GROMACS .gro file of C-alpha atoms in nm:
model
  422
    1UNK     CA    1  -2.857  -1.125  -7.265
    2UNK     CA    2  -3.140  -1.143  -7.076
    3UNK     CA    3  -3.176  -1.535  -7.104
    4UNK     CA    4  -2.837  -1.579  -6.993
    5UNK     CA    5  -2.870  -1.395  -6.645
    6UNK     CA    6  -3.196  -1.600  -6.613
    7UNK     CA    7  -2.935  -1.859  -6.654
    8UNK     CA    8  -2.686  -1.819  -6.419
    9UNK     CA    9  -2.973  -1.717  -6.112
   10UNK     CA   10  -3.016  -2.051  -5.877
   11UNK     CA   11  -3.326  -2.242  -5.904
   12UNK     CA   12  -3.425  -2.254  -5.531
   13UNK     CA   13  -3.360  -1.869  -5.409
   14UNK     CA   14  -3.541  -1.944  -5.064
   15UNK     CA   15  -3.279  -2.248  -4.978
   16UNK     CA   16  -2.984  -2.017  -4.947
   17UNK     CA   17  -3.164  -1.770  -4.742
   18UNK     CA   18  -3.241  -2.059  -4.490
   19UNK     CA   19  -2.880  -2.132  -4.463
   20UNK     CA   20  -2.778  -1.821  -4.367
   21UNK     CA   21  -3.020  -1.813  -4.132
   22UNK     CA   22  -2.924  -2.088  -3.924
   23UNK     CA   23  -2.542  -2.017  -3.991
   24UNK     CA   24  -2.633  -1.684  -3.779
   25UNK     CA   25  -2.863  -1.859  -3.535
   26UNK     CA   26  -2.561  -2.073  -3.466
   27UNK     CA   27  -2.302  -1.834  -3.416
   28UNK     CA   28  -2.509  -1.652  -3.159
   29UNK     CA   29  -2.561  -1.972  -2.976
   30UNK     CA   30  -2.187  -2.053  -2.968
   31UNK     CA   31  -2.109  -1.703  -2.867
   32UNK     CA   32  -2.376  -1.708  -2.568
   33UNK     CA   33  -2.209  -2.027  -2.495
   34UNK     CA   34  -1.887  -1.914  -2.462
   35UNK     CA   35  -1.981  -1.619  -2.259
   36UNK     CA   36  -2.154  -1.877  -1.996
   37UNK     CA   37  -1.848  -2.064  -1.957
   38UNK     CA   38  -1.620  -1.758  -1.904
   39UNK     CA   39  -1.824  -1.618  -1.627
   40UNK     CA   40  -1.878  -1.970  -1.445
   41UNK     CA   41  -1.475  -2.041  -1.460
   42UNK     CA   42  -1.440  -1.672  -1.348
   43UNK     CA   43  -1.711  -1.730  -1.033
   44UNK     CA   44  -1.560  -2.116  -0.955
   45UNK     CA   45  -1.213  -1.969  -0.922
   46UNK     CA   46  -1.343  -1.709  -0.709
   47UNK     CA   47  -1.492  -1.950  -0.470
   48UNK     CA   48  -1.169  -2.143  -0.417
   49UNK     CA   49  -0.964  -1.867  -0.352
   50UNK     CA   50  -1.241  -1.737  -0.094
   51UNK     CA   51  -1.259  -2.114   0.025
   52UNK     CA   52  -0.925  -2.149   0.108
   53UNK     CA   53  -0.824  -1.876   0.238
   54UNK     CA   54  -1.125  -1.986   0.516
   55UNK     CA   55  -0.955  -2.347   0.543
   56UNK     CA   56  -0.871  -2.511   0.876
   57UNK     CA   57  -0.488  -2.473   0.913
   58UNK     CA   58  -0.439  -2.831   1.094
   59UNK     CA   59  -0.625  -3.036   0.844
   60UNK     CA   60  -0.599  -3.092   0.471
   61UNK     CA   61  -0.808  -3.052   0.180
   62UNK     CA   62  -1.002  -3.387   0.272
   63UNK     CA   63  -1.120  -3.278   0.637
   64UNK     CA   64  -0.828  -3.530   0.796
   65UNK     CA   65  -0.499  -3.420   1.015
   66UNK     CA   66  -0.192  -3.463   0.802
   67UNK     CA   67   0.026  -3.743   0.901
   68UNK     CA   68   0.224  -3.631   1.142
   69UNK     CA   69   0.196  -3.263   1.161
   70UNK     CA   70   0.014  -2.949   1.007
   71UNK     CA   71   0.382  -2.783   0.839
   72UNK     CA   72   0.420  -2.966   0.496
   73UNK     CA   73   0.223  -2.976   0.202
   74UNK     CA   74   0.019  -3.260   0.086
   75UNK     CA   75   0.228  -3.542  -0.098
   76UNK     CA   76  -0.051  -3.563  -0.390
   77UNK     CA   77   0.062  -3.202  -0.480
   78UNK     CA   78   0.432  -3.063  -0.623
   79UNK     CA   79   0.543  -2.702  -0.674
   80UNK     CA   80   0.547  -2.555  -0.969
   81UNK     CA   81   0.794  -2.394  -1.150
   82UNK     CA   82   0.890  -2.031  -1.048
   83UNK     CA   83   0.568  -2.034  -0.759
   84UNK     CA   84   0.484  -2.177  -0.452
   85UNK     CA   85   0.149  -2.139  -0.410
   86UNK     CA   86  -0.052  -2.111  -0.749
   87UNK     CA   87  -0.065  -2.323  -1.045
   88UNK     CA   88  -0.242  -2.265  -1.430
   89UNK     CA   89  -0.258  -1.973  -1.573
   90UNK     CA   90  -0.518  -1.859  -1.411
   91UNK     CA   91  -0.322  -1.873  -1.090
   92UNK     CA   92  -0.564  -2.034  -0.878
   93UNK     CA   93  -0.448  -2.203  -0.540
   94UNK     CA   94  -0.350  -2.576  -0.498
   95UNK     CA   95  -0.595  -2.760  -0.308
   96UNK     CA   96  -0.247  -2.938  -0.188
   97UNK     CA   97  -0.177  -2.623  -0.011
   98UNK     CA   98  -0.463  -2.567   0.180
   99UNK     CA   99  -0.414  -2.445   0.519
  100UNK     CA  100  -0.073  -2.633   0.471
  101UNK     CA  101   0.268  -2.414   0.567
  102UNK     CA  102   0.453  -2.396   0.219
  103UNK     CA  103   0.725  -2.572   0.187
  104UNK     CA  104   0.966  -2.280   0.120
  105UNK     CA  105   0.839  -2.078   0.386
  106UNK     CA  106   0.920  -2.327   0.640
  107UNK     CA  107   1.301  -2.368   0.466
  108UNK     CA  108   1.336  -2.021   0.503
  109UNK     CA  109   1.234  -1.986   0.857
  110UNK     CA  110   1.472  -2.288   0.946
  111UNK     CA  111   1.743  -2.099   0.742
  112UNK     CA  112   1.742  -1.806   0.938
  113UNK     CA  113   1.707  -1.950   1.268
  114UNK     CA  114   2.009  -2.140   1.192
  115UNK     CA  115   2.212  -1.852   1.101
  116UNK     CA  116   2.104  -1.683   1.423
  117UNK     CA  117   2.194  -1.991   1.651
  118UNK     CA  118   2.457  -2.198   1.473
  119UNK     CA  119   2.210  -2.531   1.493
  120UNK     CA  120   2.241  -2.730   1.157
  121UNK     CA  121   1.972  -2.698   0.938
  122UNK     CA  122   1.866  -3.073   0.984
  123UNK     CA  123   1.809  -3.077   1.345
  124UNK     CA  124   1.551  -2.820   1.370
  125UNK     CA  125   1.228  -2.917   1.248
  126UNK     CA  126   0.872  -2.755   1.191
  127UNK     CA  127   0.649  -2.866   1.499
  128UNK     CA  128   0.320  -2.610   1.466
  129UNK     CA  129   0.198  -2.391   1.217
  130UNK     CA  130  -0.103  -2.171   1.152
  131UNK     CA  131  -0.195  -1.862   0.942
  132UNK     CA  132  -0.274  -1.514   1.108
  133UNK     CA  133  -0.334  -1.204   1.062
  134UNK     CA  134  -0.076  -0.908   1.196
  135UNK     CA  135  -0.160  -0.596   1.282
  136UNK     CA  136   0.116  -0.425   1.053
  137UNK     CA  137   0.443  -0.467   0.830
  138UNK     CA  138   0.615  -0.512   1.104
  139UNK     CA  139   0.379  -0.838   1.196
  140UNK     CA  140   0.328  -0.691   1.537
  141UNK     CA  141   0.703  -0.685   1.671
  142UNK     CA  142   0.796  -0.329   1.599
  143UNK     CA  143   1.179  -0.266   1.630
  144UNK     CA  144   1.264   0.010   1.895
  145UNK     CA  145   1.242   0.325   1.640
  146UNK     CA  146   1.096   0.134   1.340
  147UNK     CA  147   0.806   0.265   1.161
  148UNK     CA  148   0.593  -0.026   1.037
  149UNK     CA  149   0.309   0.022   0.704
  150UNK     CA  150  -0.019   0.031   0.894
  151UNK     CA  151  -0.170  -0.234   0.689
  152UNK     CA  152  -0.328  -0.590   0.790
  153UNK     CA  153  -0.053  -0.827   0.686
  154UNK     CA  154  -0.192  -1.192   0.620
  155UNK     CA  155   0.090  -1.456   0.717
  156UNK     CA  156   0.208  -1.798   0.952
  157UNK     CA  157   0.254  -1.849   1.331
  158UNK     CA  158   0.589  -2.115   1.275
  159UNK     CA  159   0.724  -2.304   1.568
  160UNK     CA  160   1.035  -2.442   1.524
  161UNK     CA  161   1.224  -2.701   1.778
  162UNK     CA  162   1.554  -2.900   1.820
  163UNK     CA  163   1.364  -3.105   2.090
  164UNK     CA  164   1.571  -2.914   2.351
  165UNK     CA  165   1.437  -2.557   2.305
  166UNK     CA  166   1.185  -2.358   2.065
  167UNK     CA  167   1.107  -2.088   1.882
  168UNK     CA  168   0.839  -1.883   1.738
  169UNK     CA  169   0.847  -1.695   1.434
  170UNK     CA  170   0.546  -1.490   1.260
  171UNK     CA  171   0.591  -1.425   0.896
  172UNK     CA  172   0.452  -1.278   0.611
  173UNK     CA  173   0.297  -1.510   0.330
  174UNK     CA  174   0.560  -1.476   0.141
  175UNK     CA  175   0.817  -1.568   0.348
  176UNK     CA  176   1.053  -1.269   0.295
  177UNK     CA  177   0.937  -1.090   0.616
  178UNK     CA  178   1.083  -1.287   0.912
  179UNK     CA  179   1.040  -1.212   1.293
  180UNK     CA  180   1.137  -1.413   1.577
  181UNK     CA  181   0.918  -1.408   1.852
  182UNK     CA  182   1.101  -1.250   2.173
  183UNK     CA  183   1.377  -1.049   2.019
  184UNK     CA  184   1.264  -0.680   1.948
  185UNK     CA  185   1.651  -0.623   1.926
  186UNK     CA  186   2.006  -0.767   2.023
  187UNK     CA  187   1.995  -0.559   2.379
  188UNK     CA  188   1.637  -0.606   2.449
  189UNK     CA  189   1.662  -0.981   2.382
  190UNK     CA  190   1.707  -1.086   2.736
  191UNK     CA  191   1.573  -0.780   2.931
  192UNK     CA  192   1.324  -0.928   3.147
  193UNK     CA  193   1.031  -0.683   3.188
  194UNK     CA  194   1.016  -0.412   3.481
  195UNK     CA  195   0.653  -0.552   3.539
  196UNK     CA  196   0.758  -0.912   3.546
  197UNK     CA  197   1.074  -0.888   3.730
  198UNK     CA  198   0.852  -0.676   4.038
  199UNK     CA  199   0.611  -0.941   4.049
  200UNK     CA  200   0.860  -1.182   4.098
  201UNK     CA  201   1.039  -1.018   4.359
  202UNK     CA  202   0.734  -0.956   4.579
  203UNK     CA  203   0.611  -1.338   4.546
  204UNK     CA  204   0.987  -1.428   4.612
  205UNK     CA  205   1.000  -1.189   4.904
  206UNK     CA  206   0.670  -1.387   5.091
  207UNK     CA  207   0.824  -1.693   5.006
  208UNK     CA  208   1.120  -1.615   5.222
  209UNK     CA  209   0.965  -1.390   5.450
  210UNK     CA  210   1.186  -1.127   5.367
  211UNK     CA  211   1.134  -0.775   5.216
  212UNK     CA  212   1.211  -0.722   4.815
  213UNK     CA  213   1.502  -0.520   4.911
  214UNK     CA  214   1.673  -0.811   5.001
  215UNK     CA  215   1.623  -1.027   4.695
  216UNK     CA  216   1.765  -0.976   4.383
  217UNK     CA  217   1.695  -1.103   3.962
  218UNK     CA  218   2.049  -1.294   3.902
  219UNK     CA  219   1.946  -1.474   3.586
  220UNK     CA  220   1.694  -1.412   3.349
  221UNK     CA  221   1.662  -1.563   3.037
  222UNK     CA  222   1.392  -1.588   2.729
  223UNK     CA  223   1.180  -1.984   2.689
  224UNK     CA  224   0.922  -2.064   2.504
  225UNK     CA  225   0.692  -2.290   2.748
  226UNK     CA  226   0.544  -2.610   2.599
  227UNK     CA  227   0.182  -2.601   2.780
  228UNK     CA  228  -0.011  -2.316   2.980
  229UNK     CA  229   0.090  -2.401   3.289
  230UNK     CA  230   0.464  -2.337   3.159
  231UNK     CA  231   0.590  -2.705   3.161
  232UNK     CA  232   0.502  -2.731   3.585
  233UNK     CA  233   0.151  -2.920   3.495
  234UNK     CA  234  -0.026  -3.091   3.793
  235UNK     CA  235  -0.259  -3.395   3.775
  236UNK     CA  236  -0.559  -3.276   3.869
  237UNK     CA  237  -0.537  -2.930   3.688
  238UNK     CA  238  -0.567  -2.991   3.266
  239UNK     CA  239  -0.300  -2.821   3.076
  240UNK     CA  240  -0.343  -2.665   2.736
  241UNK     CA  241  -0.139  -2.807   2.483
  242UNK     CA  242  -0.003  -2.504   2.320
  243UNK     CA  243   0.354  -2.262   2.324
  244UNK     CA  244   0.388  -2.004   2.576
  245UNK     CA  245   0.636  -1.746   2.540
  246UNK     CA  246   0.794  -1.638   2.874
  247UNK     CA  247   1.076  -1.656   3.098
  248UNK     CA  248   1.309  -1.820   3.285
  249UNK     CA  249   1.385  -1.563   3.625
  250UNK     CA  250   1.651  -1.696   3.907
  251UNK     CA  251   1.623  -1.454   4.242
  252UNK     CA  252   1.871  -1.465   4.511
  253UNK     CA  253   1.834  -1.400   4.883
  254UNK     CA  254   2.152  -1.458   5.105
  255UNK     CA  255   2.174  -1.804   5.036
  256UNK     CA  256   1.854  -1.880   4.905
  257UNK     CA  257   1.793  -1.948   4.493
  258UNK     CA  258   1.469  -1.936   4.398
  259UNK     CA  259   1.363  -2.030   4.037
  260UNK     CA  260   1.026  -1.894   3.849
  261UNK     CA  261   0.900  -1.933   3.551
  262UNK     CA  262   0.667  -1.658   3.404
  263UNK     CA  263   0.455  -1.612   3.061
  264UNK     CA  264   0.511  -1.261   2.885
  265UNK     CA  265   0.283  -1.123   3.131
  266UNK     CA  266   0.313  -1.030   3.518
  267UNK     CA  267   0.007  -1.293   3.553
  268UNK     CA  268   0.118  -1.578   3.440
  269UNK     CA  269   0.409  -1.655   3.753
  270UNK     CA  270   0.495  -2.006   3.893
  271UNK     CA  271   0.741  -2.094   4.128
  272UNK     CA  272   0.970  -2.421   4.014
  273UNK     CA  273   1.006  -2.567   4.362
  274UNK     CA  274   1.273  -2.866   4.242
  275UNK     CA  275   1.488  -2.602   4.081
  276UNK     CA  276   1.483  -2.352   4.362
  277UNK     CA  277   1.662  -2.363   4.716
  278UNK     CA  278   1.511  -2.226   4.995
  279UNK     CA  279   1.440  -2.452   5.276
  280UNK     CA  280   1.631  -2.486   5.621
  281UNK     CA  281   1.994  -2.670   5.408
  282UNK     CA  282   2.012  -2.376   5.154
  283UNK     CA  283   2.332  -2.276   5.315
  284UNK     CA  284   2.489  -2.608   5.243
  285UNK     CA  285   2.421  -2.611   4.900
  286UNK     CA  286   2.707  -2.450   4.631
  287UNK     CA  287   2.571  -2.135   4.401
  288UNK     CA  288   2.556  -2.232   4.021
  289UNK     CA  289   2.726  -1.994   3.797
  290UNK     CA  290   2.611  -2.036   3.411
  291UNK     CA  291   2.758  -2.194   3.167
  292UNK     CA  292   2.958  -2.039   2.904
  293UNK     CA  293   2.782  -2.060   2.537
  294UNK     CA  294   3.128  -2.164   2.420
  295UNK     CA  295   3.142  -2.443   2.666
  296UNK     CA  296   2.821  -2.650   2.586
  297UNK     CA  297   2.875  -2.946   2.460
  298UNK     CA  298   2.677  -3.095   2.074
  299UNK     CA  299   2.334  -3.082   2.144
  300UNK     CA  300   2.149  -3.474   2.166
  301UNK     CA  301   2.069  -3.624   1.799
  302UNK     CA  302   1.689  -3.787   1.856
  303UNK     CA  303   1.756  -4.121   1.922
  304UNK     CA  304   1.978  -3.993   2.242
  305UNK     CA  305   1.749  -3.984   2.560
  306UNK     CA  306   2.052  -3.855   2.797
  307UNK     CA  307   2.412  -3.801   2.794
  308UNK     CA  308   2.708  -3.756   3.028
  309UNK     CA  309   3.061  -3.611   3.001
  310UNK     CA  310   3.297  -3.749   3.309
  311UNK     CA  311   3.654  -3.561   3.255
  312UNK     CA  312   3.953  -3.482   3.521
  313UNK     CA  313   4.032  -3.733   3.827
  314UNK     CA  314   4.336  -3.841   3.881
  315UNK     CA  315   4.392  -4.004   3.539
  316UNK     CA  316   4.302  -3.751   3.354
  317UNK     CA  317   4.048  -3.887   3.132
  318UNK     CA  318   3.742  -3.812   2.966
  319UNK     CA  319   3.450  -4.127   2.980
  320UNK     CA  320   3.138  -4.008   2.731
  321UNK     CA  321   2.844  -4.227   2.828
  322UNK     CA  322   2.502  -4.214   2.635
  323UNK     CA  323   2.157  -4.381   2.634
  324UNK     CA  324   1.910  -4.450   2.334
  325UNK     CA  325   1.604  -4.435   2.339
  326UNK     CA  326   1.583  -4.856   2.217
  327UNK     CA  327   1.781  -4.937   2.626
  328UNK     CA  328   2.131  -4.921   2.451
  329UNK     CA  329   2.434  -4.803   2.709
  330UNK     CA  330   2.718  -4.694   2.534
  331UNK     CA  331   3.010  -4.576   2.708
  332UNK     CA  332   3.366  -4.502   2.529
  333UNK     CA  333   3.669  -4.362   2.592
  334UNK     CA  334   3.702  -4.041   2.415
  335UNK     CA  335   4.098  -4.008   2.365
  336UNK     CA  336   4.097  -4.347   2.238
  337UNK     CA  337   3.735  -4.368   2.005
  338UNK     CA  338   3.939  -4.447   1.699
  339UNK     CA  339   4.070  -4.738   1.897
  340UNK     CA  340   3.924  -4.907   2.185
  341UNK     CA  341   3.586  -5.035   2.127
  342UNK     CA  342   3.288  -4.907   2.312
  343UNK     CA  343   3.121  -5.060   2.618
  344UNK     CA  344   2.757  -5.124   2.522
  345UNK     CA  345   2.470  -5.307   2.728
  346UNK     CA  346   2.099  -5.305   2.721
  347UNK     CA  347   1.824  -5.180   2.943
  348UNK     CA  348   1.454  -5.252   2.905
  349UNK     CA  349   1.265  -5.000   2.697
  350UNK     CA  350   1.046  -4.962   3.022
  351UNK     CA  351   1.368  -4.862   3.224
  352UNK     CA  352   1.401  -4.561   2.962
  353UNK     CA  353   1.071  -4.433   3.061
  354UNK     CA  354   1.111  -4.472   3.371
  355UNK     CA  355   1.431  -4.285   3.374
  356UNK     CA  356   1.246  -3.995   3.151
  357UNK     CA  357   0.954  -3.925   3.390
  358UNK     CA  358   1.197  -3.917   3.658
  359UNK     CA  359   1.365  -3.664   3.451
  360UNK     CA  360   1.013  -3.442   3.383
  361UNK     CA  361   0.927  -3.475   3.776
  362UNK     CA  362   1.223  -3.314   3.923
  363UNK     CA  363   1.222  -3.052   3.692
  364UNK     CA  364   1.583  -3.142   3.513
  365UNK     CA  365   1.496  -2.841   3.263
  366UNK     CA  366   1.522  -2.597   3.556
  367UNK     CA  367   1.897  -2.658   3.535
  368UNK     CA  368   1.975  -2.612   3.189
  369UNK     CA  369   2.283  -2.371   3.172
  370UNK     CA  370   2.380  -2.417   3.535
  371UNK     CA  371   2.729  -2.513   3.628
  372UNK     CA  372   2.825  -2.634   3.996
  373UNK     CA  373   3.168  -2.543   4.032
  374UNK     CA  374   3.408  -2.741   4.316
  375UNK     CA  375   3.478  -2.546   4.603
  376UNK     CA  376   3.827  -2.358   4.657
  377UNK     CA  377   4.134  -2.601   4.670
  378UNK     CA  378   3.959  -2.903   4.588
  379UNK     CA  379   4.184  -3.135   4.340
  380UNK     CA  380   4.169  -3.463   4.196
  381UNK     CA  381   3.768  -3.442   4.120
  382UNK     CA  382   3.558  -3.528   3.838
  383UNK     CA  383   3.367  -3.256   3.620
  384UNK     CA  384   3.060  -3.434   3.473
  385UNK     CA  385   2.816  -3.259   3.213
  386UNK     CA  386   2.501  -3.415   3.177
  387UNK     CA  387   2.266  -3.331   2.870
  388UNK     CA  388   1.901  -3.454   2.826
  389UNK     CA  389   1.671  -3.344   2.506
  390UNK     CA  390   1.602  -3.043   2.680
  391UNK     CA  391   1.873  -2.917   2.925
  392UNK     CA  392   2.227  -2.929   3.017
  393UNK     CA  393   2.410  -2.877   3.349
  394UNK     CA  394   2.741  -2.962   3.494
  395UNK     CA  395   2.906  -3.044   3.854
  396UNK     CA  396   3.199  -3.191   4.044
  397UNK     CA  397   3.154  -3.515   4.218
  398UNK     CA  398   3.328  -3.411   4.524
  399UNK     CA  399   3.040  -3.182   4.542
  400UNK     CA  400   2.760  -3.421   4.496
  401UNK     CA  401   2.584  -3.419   4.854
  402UNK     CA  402   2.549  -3.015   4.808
  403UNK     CA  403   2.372  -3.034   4.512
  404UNK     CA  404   1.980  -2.962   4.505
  405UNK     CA  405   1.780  -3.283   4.622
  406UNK     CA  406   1.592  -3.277   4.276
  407UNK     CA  407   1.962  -3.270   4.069
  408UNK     CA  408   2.069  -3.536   4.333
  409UNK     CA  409   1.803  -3.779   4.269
  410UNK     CA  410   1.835  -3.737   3.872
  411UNK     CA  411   2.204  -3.794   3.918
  412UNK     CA  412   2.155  -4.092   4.125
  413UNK     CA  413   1.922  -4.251   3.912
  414UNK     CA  414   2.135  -4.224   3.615
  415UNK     CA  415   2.470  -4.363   3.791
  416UNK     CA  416   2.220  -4.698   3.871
  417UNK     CA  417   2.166  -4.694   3.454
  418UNK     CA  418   2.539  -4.599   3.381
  419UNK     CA  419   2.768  -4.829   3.623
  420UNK     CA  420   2.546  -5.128   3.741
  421UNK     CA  421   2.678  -5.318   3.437
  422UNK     CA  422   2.989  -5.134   3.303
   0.00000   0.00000   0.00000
């Protein structure tokens, strides 16, 4: 018995006790290994996120402004499935993305300005973007009565444009809290300020040399300015490039019209001198009334520079006349467009912008919603609507000569560029 356990016993005990020892010095290596790995993935991913959520907002993952402008994502990344800023499973955040305004947050924002202004989704566009930081749910524009979560809410500044007007929006980063910039609530929407309205009143009171008393806010209405000196810059004064909210505030004296143009503070207050009349022939001159909402005409597509609508006369006819931005003239007959074939000439591209600083100088934005109505018992006139990128205003051409001098030249000007070959 003995012999055959003796037997059966291997001949080299020590070799099998050296391969279990390595087998365990192995496995602990491969464990310690593993454990290294874990906690380096774990610290890498917390350096991106804390990375980019430090990223510059205007320029992409590479240091270099994105072609165009700072609103979409990179082309070298694509959404994934069911999220719109993470990818993997260990949800860290594209380097696409960085500092770029997600995709779906900028359809949203379009969405809903769309809904609230009947624009088509196509013709507004992203212009600037960046992220902030609001003070609370309500991202800083508390509702009268609304109680907001007193929380810091990280989110987007989104500026949105149809090249004719613009508006702000601050969201959440999600994208499912949406505030437009300006509009606390439907009544408040276009109540200018008690501080800004006084201010205006005393600088239009010295203007006239009157006291406030005797002037009086007729029109005031919300803009968002494109530069700090509210779209009135001056050559030798440098303008910052950036959106002002403010307003639009027409006072009346007697005959005189003054037009200002304010930021959201009682600071911030410029008169628009080729929108206003005050001087020595404001009696002369016909009161605007505004246009009815219901009455503007379609809004310019982009490769429109300017626009006019000639209806009434004794024909009865309306003439729609429009020029591109590439010189072409095109002027058709609207009750017969199916029919008769347009008129169409071509001015030189340097015509066009000399047409469109002409435009910028005398202030043609300072008449957007204005209408110049004919005088009582006047017949057999022509109503004209003219529309550029950024305004729109109306008038009869019986009443031409008592327009403002600014509206006059502008209108001059663009008869030259409509009739000189048509």
């Amino acid at each position: 018995m003995k012999s055959q356990v003796k037997k059966r016993l291997p001949k080299h005990p020590h070799r099998l006790a050296s391969a279990l020892f390595l087998t365990g010095i192995l496995s602990l290596s491969s464990s310690s290994i593993l454990v290294q790995n874990a906690t380096a993935v774990t610290q890498a991913t917390k350096g991106e996120l804390i990375a980019d959520r430090g990223s510059d907002d205007s320029y992409d993952d590479r240091g270099r402004r994105g072609r165009g402008s700072d609103n979409y994502e990179d082309n070298r990344g694509r959404r994934n499935r069911g999220s719109d800023n993470y990818e993997g499973d260990r949800g860290r955040r594209r380097n696409s993305s960085r500092g770029q305004l997600p995709a779906r947050l900028a359809n949203a924002v379009i969405l809903d300005l769309s809904k609230r202004t009947g624009i088509a989704p196509g013709r507004l566009q992203v212009t600037q973007s960046s992220r902030q930081t609001w003070s609370d749910g309500c991202l800083g524009l508390a509702r009268p009565d609304e109680i907001c979560t007193q929380a810091l809410v990280d989110g987007w500044r989104v500026v949105v444009s149809n090249n004719r007007r613009t508006w702000v929006y601050r969201t959440d980063s999600t994208g499912r809290v949406l505030r437009l910039q300006g509009e606390n609530s439907a009544s408040n929407t276009n109540k200018l300020p008690n501080s800004i309205a006084r201010a205006v009143l005393r600088n239009a009171a010295r203007q006239l040399n009157v006291s406030t008393s005797q002037v009086e806010v007729v029109r005031a209405q919300r803009r968002n300015w494109s530069d700090s000196c509210l779209g009135l810059g001056r050559l030798d004064y440098q303008c910052a490039a950036e959106i002002v909210p403010g307003w639009l505030v027409t006072v009346e004296s007697g005959r005189d019209r003054l037009v200002y143009r304010t930021g959201d503070m009682d600071s911030a207050i410029v008169l628009d001198e080729a929108a206003s009349s005050f001087d020595n022939n404001a009696s002369s001159e016909i009161r605007p009334v505004e246009i009815p909402r219901s009455q503007l005409p379609p809004d310019l597509e982009s490769d429109e520079v300017f626009r006019a609508i000639a209806s009434g006369g004794i024909a009865g006819r309306t003439y729609e006349t429009i020029l591109f931005a590439d010189g072409r003239v095109v002027r058709v007959l609207v009750s017969d467009r199916n029919n008769a074939r347009p008129q169409t000439y071509q001015i030189s591209r340097q015509q066009v912008r000399q047409f469109e600083r002409l435009l910028q100088q005398q202030r043609f934005e300072g008449f957007d919603g204005l209408s110049y109505p004919p005088s009582r018992g006047t017949a057999d006139f022509m109503n004209v609507t003219l529309t550029s990128q950024r305004a729109t205003t109306s008038y009869t051409d019986i009443n031409q000569d008592r327009l403002p001098r600014s509206l006059q030249s502008v209108i001059q000007a663009w008869n030259q560029i409509a009739s000189d070959r048509i």
